[in-house]
Coordinates of C-alpha atoms in Angstrom, one line a residue:
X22 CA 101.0 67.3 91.4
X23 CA 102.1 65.1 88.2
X24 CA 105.0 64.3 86.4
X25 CA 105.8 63.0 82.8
X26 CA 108.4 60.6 81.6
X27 CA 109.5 60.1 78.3
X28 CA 111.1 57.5 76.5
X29 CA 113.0 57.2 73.4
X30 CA 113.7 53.4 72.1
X31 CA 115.9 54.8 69.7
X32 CA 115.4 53.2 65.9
X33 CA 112.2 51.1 67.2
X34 CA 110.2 52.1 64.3
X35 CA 106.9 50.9 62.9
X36 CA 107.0 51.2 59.9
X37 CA 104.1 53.2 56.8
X38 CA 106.1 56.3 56.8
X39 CA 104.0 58.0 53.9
X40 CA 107.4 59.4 52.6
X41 CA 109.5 56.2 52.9
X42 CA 110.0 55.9 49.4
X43 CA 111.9 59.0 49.1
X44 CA 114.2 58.1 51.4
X45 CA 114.9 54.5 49.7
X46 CA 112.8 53.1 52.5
X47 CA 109.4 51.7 51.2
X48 CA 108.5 48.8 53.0
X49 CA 111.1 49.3 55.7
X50 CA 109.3 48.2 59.2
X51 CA 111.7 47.7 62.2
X52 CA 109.1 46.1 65.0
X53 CA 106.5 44.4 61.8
X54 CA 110.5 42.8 60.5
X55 CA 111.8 41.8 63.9
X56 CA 108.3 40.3 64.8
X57 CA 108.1 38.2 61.6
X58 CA 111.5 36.8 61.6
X59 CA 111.4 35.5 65.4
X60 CA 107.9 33.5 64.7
X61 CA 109.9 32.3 61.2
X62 CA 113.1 31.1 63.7
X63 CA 115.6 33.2 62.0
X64 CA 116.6 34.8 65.5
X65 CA 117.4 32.3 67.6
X66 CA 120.7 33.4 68.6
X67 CA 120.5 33.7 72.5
X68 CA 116.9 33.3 72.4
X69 CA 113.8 31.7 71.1
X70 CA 110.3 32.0 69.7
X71 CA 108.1 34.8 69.1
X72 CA 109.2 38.5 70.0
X73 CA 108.2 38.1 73.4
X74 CA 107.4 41.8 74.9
X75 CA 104.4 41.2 77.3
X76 CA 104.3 44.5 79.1
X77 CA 104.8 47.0 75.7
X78 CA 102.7 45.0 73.9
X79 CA 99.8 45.4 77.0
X80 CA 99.8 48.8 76.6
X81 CA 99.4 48.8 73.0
X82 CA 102.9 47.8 71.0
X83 CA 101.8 45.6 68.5
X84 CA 98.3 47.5 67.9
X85 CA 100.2 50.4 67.1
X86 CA 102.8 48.8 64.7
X87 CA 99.4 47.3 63.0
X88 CA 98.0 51.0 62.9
X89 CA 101.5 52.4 61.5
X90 CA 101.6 49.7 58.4
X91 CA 98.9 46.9 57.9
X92 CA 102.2 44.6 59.2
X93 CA 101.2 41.4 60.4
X94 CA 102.4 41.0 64.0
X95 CA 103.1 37.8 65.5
X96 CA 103.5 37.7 69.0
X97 CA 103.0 41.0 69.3
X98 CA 99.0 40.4 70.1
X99 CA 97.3 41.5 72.8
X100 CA 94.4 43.5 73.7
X101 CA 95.6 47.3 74.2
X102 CA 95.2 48.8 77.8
X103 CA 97.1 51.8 77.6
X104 CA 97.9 54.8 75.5
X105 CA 98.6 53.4 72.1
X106 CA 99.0 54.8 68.3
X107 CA 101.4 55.6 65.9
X108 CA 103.2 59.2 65.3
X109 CA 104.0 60.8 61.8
X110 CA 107.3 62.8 61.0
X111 CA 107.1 65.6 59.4
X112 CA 111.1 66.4 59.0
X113 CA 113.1 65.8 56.3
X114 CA 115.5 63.6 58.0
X115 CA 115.8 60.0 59.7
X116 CA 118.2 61.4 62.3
X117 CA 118.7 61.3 65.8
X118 CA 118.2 65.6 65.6
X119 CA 115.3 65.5 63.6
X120 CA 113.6 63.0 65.2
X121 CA 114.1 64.0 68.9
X122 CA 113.6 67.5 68.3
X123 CA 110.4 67.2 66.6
X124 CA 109.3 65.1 69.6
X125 CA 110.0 67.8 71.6
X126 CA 108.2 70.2 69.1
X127 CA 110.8 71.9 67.4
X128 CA 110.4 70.4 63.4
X129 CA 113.6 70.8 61.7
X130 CA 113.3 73.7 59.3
X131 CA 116.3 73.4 56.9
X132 CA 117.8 70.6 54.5
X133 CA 120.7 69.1 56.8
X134 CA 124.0 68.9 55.1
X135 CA 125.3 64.7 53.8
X136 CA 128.7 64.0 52.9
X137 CA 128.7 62.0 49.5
X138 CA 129.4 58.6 49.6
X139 CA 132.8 58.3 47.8
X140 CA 136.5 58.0 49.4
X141 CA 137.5 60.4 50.4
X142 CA 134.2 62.0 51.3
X143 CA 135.3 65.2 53.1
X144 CA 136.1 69.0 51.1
X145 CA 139.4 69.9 51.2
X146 CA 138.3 72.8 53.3
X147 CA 137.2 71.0 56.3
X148 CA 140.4 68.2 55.8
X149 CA 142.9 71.2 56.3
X150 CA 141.0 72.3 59.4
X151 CA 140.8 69.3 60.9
X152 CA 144.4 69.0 60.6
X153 CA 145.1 72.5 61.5
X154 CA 143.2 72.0 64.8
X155 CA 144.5 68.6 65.6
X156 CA 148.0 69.4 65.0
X157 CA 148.7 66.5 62.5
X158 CA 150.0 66.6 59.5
X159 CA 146.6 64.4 58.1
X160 CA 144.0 62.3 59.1
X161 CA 142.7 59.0 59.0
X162 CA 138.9 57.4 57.4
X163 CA 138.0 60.3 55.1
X164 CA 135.1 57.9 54.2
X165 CA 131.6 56.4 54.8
X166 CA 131.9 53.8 57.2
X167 CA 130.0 51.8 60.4
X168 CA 131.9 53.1 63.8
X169 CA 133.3 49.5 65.0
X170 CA 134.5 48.6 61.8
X171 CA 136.5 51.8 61.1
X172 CA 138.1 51.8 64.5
X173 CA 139.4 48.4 63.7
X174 CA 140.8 49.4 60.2
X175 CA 142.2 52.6 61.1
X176 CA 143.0 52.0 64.6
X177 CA 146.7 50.5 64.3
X178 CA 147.7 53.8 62.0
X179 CA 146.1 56.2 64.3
X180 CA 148.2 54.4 66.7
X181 CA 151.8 55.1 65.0
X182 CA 150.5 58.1 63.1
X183 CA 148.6 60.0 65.8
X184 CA 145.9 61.4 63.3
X185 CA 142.4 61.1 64.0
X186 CA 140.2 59.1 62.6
X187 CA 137.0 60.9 60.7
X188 CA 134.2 59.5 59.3
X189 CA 130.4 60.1 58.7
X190 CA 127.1 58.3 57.3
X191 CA 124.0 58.5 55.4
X192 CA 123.4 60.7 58.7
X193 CA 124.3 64.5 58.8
X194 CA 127.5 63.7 60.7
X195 CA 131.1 64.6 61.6
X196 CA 132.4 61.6 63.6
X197 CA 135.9 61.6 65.0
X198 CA 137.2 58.3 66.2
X199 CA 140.5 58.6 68.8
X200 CA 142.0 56.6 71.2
X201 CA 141.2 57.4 74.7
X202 CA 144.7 57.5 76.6
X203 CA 147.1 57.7 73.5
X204 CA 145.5 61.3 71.4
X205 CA 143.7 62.0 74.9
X206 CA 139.9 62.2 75.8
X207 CA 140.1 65.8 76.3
X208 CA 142.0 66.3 73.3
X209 CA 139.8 65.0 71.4
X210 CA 136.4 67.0 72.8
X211 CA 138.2 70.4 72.1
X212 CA 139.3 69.2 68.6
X213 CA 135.5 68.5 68.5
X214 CA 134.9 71.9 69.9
X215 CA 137.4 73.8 67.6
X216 CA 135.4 72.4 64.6
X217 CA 131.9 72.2 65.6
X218 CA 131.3 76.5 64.9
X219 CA 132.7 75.5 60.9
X220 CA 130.8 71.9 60.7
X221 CA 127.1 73.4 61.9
X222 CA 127.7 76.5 59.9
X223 CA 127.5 73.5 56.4
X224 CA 124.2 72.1 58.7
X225 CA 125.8 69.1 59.4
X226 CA 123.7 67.8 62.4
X227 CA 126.1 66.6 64.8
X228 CA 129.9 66.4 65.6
X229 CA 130.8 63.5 67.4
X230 CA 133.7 62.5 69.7
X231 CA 134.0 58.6 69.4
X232 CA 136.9 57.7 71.8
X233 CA 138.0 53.8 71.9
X234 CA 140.2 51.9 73.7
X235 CA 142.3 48.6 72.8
X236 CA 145.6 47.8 71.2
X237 CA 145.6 45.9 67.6
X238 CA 146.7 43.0 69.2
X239 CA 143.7 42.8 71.8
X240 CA 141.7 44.7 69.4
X241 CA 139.5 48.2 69.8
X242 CA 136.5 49.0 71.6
X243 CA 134.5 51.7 72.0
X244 CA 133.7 53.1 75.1
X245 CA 130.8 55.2 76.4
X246 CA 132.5 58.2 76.3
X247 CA 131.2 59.5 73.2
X248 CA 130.1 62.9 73.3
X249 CA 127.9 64.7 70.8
X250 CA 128.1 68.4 69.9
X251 CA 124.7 69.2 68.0
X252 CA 123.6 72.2 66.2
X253 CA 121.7 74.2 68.2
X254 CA 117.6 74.2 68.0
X255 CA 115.9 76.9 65.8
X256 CA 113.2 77.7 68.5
X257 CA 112.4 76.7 72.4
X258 CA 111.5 72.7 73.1
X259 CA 109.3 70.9 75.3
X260 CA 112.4 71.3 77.8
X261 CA 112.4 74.9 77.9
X262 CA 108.6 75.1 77.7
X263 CA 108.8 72.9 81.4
X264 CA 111.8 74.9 82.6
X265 CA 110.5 78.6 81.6
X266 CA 106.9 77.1 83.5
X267 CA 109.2 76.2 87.0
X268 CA 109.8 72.6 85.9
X269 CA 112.5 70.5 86.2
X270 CA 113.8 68.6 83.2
X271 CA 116.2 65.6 84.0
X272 CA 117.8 63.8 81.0
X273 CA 118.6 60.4 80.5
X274 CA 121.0 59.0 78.3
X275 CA 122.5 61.2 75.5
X276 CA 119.5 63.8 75.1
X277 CA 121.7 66.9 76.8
X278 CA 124.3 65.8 74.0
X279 CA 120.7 66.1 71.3
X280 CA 119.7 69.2 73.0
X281 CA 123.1 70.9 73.8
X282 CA 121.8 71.1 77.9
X283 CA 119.4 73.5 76.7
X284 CA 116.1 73.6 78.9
X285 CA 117.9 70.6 80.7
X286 CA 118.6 70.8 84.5
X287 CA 120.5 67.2 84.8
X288 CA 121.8 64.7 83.3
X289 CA 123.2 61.1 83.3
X290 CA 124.5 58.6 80.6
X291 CA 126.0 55.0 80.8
X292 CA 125.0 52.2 78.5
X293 CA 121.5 50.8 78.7
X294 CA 121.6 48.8 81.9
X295 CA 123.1 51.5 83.2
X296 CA 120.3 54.1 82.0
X297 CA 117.1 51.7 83.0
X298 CA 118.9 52.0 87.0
X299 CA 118.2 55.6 86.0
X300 CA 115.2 55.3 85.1
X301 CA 114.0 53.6 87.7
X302 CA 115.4 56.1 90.0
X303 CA 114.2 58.8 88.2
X304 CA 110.3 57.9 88.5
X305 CA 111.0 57.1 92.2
X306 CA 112.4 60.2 92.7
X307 CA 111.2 62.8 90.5
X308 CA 109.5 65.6 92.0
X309 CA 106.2 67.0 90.8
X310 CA 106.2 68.9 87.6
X311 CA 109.2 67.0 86.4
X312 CA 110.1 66.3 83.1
X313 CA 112.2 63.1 82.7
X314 CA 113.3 62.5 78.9
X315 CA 115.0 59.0 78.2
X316 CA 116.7 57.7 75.6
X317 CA 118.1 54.2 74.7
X318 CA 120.5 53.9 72.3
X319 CA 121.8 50.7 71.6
X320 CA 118.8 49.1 69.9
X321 CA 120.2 51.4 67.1
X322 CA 123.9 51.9 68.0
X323 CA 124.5 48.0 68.7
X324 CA 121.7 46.2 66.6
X325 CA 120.3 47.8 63.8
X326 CA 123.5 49.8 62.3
X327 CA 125.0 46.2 61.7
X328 CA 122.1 44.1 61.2
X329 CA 121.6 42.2 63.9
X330 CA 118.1 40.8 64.1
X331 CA 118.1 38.4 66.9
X332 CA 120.5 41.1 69.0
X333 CA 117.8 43.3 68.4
X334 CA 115.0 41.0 69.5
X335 CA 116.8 40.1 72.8
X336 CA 117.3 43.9 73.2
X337 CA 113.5 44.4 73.5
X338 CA 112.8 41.6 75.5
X339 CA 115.7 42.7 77.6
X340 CA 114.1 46.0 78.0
X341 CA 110.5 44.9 78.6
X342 CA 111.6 42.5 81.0
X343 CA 112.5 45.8 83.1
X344 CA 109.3 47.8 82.6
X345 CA 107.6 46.5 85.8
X346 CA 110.1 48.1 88.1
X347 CA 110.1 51.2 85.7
X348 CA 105.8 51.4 85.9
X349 CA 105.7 50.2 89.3
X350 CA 107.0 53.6 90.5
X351 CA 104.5 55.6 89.2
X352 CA 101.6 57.8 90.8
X353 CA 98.2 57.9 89.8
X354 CA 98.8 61.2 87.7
X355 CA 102.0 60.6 85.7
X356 CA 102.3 59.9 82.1
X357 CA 104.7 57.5 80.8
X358 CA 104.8 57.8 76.9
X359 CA 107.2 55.4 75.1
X360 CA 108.2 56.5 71.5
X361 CA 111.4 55.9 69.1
X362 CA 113.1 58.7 66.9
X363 CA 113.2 56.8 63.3
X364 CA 113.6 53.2 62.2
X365 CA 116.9 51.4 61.2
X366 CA 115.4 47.7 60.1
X367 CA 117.7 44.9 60.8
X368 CA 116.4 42.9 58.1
X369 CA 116.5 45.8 55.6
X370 CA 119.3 46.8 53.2
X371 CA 122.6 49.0 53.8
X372 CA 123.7 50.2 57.6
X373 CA 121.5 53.3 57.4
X374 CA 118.4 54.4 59.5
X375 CA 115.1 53.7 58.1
X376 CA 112.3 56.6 57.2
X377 CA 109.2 55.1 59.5
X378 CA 106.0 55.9 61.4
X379 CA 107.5 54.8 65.1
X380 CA 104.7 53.4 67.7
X381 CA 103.4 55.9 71.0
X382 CA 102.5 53.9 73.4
X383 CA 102.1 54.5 77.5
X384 CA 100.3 54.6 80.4
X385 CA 98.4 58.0 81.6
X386 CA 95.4 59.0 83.5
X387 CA 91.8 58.5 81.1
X388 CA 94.0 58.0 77.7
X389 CA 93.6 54.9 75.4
X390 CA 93.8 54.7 71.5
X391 CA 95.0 58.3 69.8
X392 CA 95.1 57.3 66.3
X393 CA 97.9 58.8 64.4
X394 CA 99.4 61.4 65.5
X395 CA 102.7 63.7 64.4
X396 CA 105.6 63.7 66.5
X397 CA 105.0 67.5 68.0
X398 CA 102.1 66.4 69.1
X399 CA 104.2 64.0 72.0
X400 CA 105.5 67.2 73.0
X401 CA 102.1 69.4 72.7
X402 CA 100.4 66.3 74.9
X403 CA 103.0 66.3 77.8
X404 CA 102.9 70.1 78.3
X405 CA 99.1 69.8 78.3
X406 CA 99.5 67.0 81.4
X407 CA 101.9 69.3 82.9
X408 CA 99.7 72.3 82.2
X409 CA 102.9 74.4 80.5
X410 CA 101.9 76.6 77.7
X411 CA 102.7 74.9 74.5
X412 CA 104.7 76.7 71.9
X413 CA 105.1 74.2 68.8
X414 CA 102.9 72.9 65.9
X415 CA 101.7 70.4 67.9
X416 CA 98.3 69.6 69.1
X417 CA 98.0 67.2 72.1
X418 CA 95.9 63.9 72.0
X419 CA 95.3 64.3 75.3

């Protein structure tokens, strides 16, 4: 019997998005970027040289970054041996939603709802509820603004005042920002709660509990706490499609905060080091016609949202490094798929994801190069291997 793993490295994209422009994106190219500066030496900090991913770039990495956008690749060089090509989204956002969901073959169908970028950036509608639910007499943010940076503006008054502290992005997102043992962990998921019905109503993607912990004089930092209450899916996923079939679907990471535990068995989160120690669990112990969906976060979340090109680059060679004990688990009949969501280019202008093809590359029984593909087609492909009936767009490459 066989199994399938997938594996989100969130914002590794590849760049040649055929829509990038419209997003402000032509040109963006997270791997082709990364790549390029590490061979030039400007990402030297904590490491050296070329981008050094041997066992990605085996199966088809840099092949596929090549087939996503004519970049040039350096390092990033070897002969493909296993499932490799690049995936298409079709959309309209460069979300963590959007994204996973179409990979699990559920397309978005509507226009999410943005907050403008001006201070303050919230209605007066949803500023009175928040304060209504939280009990305060205001709040705190009100603005555009990266999540490390506001906790360390705002964190003092939140402090003394005990507001919360709201912000968003150039992503469809609520974010609320509060300190773990002064406004309460659970405090702050049922303020999340009370507001999520009103927020998803708009078609704002996500509401997100962000709690921190820290004093100003030792400073704020977040914890791994965060919690993400997400608009539910139009239609049935990939998870459902493997759960209604007798499946088991185990997530990793924060996909039952993506897909609201729906068509999810189990779950487990932590930070990346954490998460691979799951992983590698997971493909020891998975049983047959399991469906293990992964994701890692902090290429985006720690590297990409502020810029960080070398921290990016030792992320990926940090994770590659740990692919042998990941791959050296698996039977003869798995598939192994490893994809990312959207881009965010840490060479490329403003904090914001990027719009971009992202690589698929993996290991599977009698698969090698699938061209481009979209991302339903990930999720029409793994119910194929699985043999569940498929009931998205996609068509598998399998």
């Amino acid at each position: 019997m066989t199994r399938a793993f997938l594996i989100v490295m969130d914002s590794v994209g590849c760049g040649g998005a055929p829509d990038a422009a419209d997003f402000g994106d032509e040109g963006a190219n997270t791997l082709g970027h990364i790549a390029q500066a590490c061979a030039a030496g400007q990402a030297e900090e904590g490491r050296s040289g070329p981008l050094h991913l041997p066992h990605l770039d085996a199966l088809g990495l840099g092949a596929a970054v090549r087939l996503a956008s004519g970049a040039e690749t350096p390092g990033l060089t070897a002969t493909p041996t296993g499932i490799w090509g690049a995936a298409t989204e079709v959309s309209k956002g460069k979300d963590t939603p959007s994204g996973h969901w179409e990979l699990a073959g559920v397309p978005v169908p509507w226009d999410w709802h943005y907050f403008p970028d001006t201070d303050p950036c919230f209605p007066e509608p949803v500023v009175t509820q928040v304060c209504l639910a939280a009990g305060t007499g205001g709040l705190l943010g009100n603005r555009h603004a990266p999540g490390t940076a506001i906790i360390e503006e705002e964190g003092a008054r939140h402090l003394q005042t005990g507001w919360p502290i709201c912000y968003t992005s150039a992503d469809s997102v609520f974010q609320i920002a509060a300190h773990e043992e002064a406004f309460g962990l659970d405090r702050l998921y049922q303020l999340c709660r009370d507001l999520t019905p009103m927020l998803h109503a708009m078609k704002v993607g996500r509401v997100i509990a962000r709690p921190f912990i820290g004093s100003p004089e030792a400073g704020f930092t977040r914890t791994t706490n965060r919690k993400d209450f997400a608009i539910p899916l139009p239609s049935p996923s990939l998870c459902d499609w493997v759960q209604g079939a007798g499946g088991t679907v185990q997530a990793i990471g924060k996909i039952g905060d993506i897909f609201s535990m729906q068509g999810i068995d189990t779950v487990v989160k932590g930070d990346d080091a954490a998460l691979m120690e799951h992983l590698v669990n997971a493909v020891q112990t998975a049983p047959d016609n399991a469906f293990v969906f992964a994701n890692f976060v902090e290429f985006d979340s720690l590297y990409g949202h502020r810029r960080d090109v070398a921290g990016y680059a030792r992320a990926l060679e940090w994770f590659d490094a740990q692919l042998p004990r990941v791959m050296d688990g698996l039977r003869a009949d798995d598939l192994m798929i490893f994809t990312a969501d959207h881009g965010n280019d840490p060479t490329w202008r403003g904090t914001d994801h990027t719009r971009e093809r992202v690589p698929v590359v993996g290991k599977g029984p009698d698969v090698n190069q699938i061209g481009q593909v979209g991302f339903a087609d990930v999720a029409a492909s793994i119910a194929a291997h699985l043999g569940v009936p498929a009931q998205g767009p996609g068509r598998s490459f399998l």
